[in-house]
Amino acid sequence: MGRAPCCDKANVKKGPWSPEEDERLKSYIEKHGTGGNWIALPQKIGLKRCGKSCRLRWLNYLRPNIKHGGFSDEEDSIICSLYIAIGSRWSIIAAHLPGRTDNDIKNHWNTKLKTRLLGKQRKNQQNRRSCNPKQAMMKKKGDSQSGSATNEANNGWLNQPAISTIPFHFTDYASNDHYSQGSISKLHMKLSDVRFPCCGNGSHQAQVAPSLKIPQAIYDETPVNSTMAYSSHENIVINDGSPLRNVGPEFFEQGFNFTSNNSLMKLEGFDFFYGMSSLINESVNVSESFIWSEMNSFTLPVQPMASSYEGTVRIGEH
DNA sequence: AACTGAACCAACCGCCCCGTT
DNA sequence: CAACGGGGCGGTTGGTTCAGT
């Protein structure tokens, strides 16, 4: 037995909002607020809309200071790194991007970033690399107000230098099991269906999900400013000697390995970076299997948010 | 000019969480 | 403690636009 619908579906209008509806909803909320009850709101203002629909319209479109389109390179990077860190928790990702809505970010990810990050249809990308009329069109329409005025044919995110810095935010949710391991598992499951262009028949394929796990240690309460180094495959320690939790030998048995370079870690097993790396390393060919040692450095400086954590994970560095 | 497919995005659907009763 | 209901969220759909043929 399903739950009762939140509104009388037969008597609510669906589809695009008219300017009149927008104005009515906007002016009411600006004067009176939502009243804490979206379900009752449409009746109060005489809109034949579902309360949830009103909420969505307000949050995604009418709310002040909403930005649409024109994702900057920095925003793209934040979205990508957060997606890698926490998966498709769009509302959390949106919280890191002022003026952006989860829906907007989700659409942006699904239509642009995912394709790019996961290397989908790399062939298409290569075709478009020299000339991308669609993107040029979108830019004309104001879709891209991004700072990357250089190389219009390429997307700015791809134009990052070989040593690419992506801001990586860890907030309190990252130390919460619900948000870390759980979401990563979810991400993991999703990615298990993804074929990456660089590992189709490469030796790394066996390491791709479902064995992929991200070490809980990364999400644990690593003291601010501490750096991480490994001591052996049995333990990972912070440089102050405190053992990190939940990273045992089984982690390494699943195809993961850490090697040390003073305070830097080479993190193998992050196969899902292959798509990204293939985009960063322009020389990688679709048919080639990917070799970490040939990959340019990829640096993820962990920036503390609020009272958060900081560390550095450098991938592919020797 | 007409058709087709891709890209984009607004909006809906339905599940889950959590506060209230 | 269980049931209920609203809010929040992620997934998905459907309409629109435009480029390519």
PDB file of N, CA and C in Angstrom, chain A residues 167 187 302:
ATOM      1  N   PRO A 167      39.966  21.689  -5.446  1.00  0.00           N
ATOM      2  CA  PRO A 167      39.640  21.858  -4.038  1.00  0.00           C
ATOM      3  C   PRO A 167      38.804  20.702  -3.530  1.00  0.00           C
ATOM      4  N   LEU A 187      28.067   5.351  -4.502  1.00  0.00           N
ATOM      5  CA  LEU A 187      28.837   5.812  -5.652  1.00  0.00           C
ATOM      6  C   LEU A 187      29.559   4.644  -6.294  1.00  0.00           C
ATOM      7  N   VAL A 302      43.255  19.213   0.536  1.00  0.00           N
ATOM      8  CA  VAL A 302      42.039  19.177   1.336  1.00  0.00           C
ATOM      9  C   VAL A 302      41.912  20.478   2.092  1.00  0.00           C
TER      10      VAL A 302
END
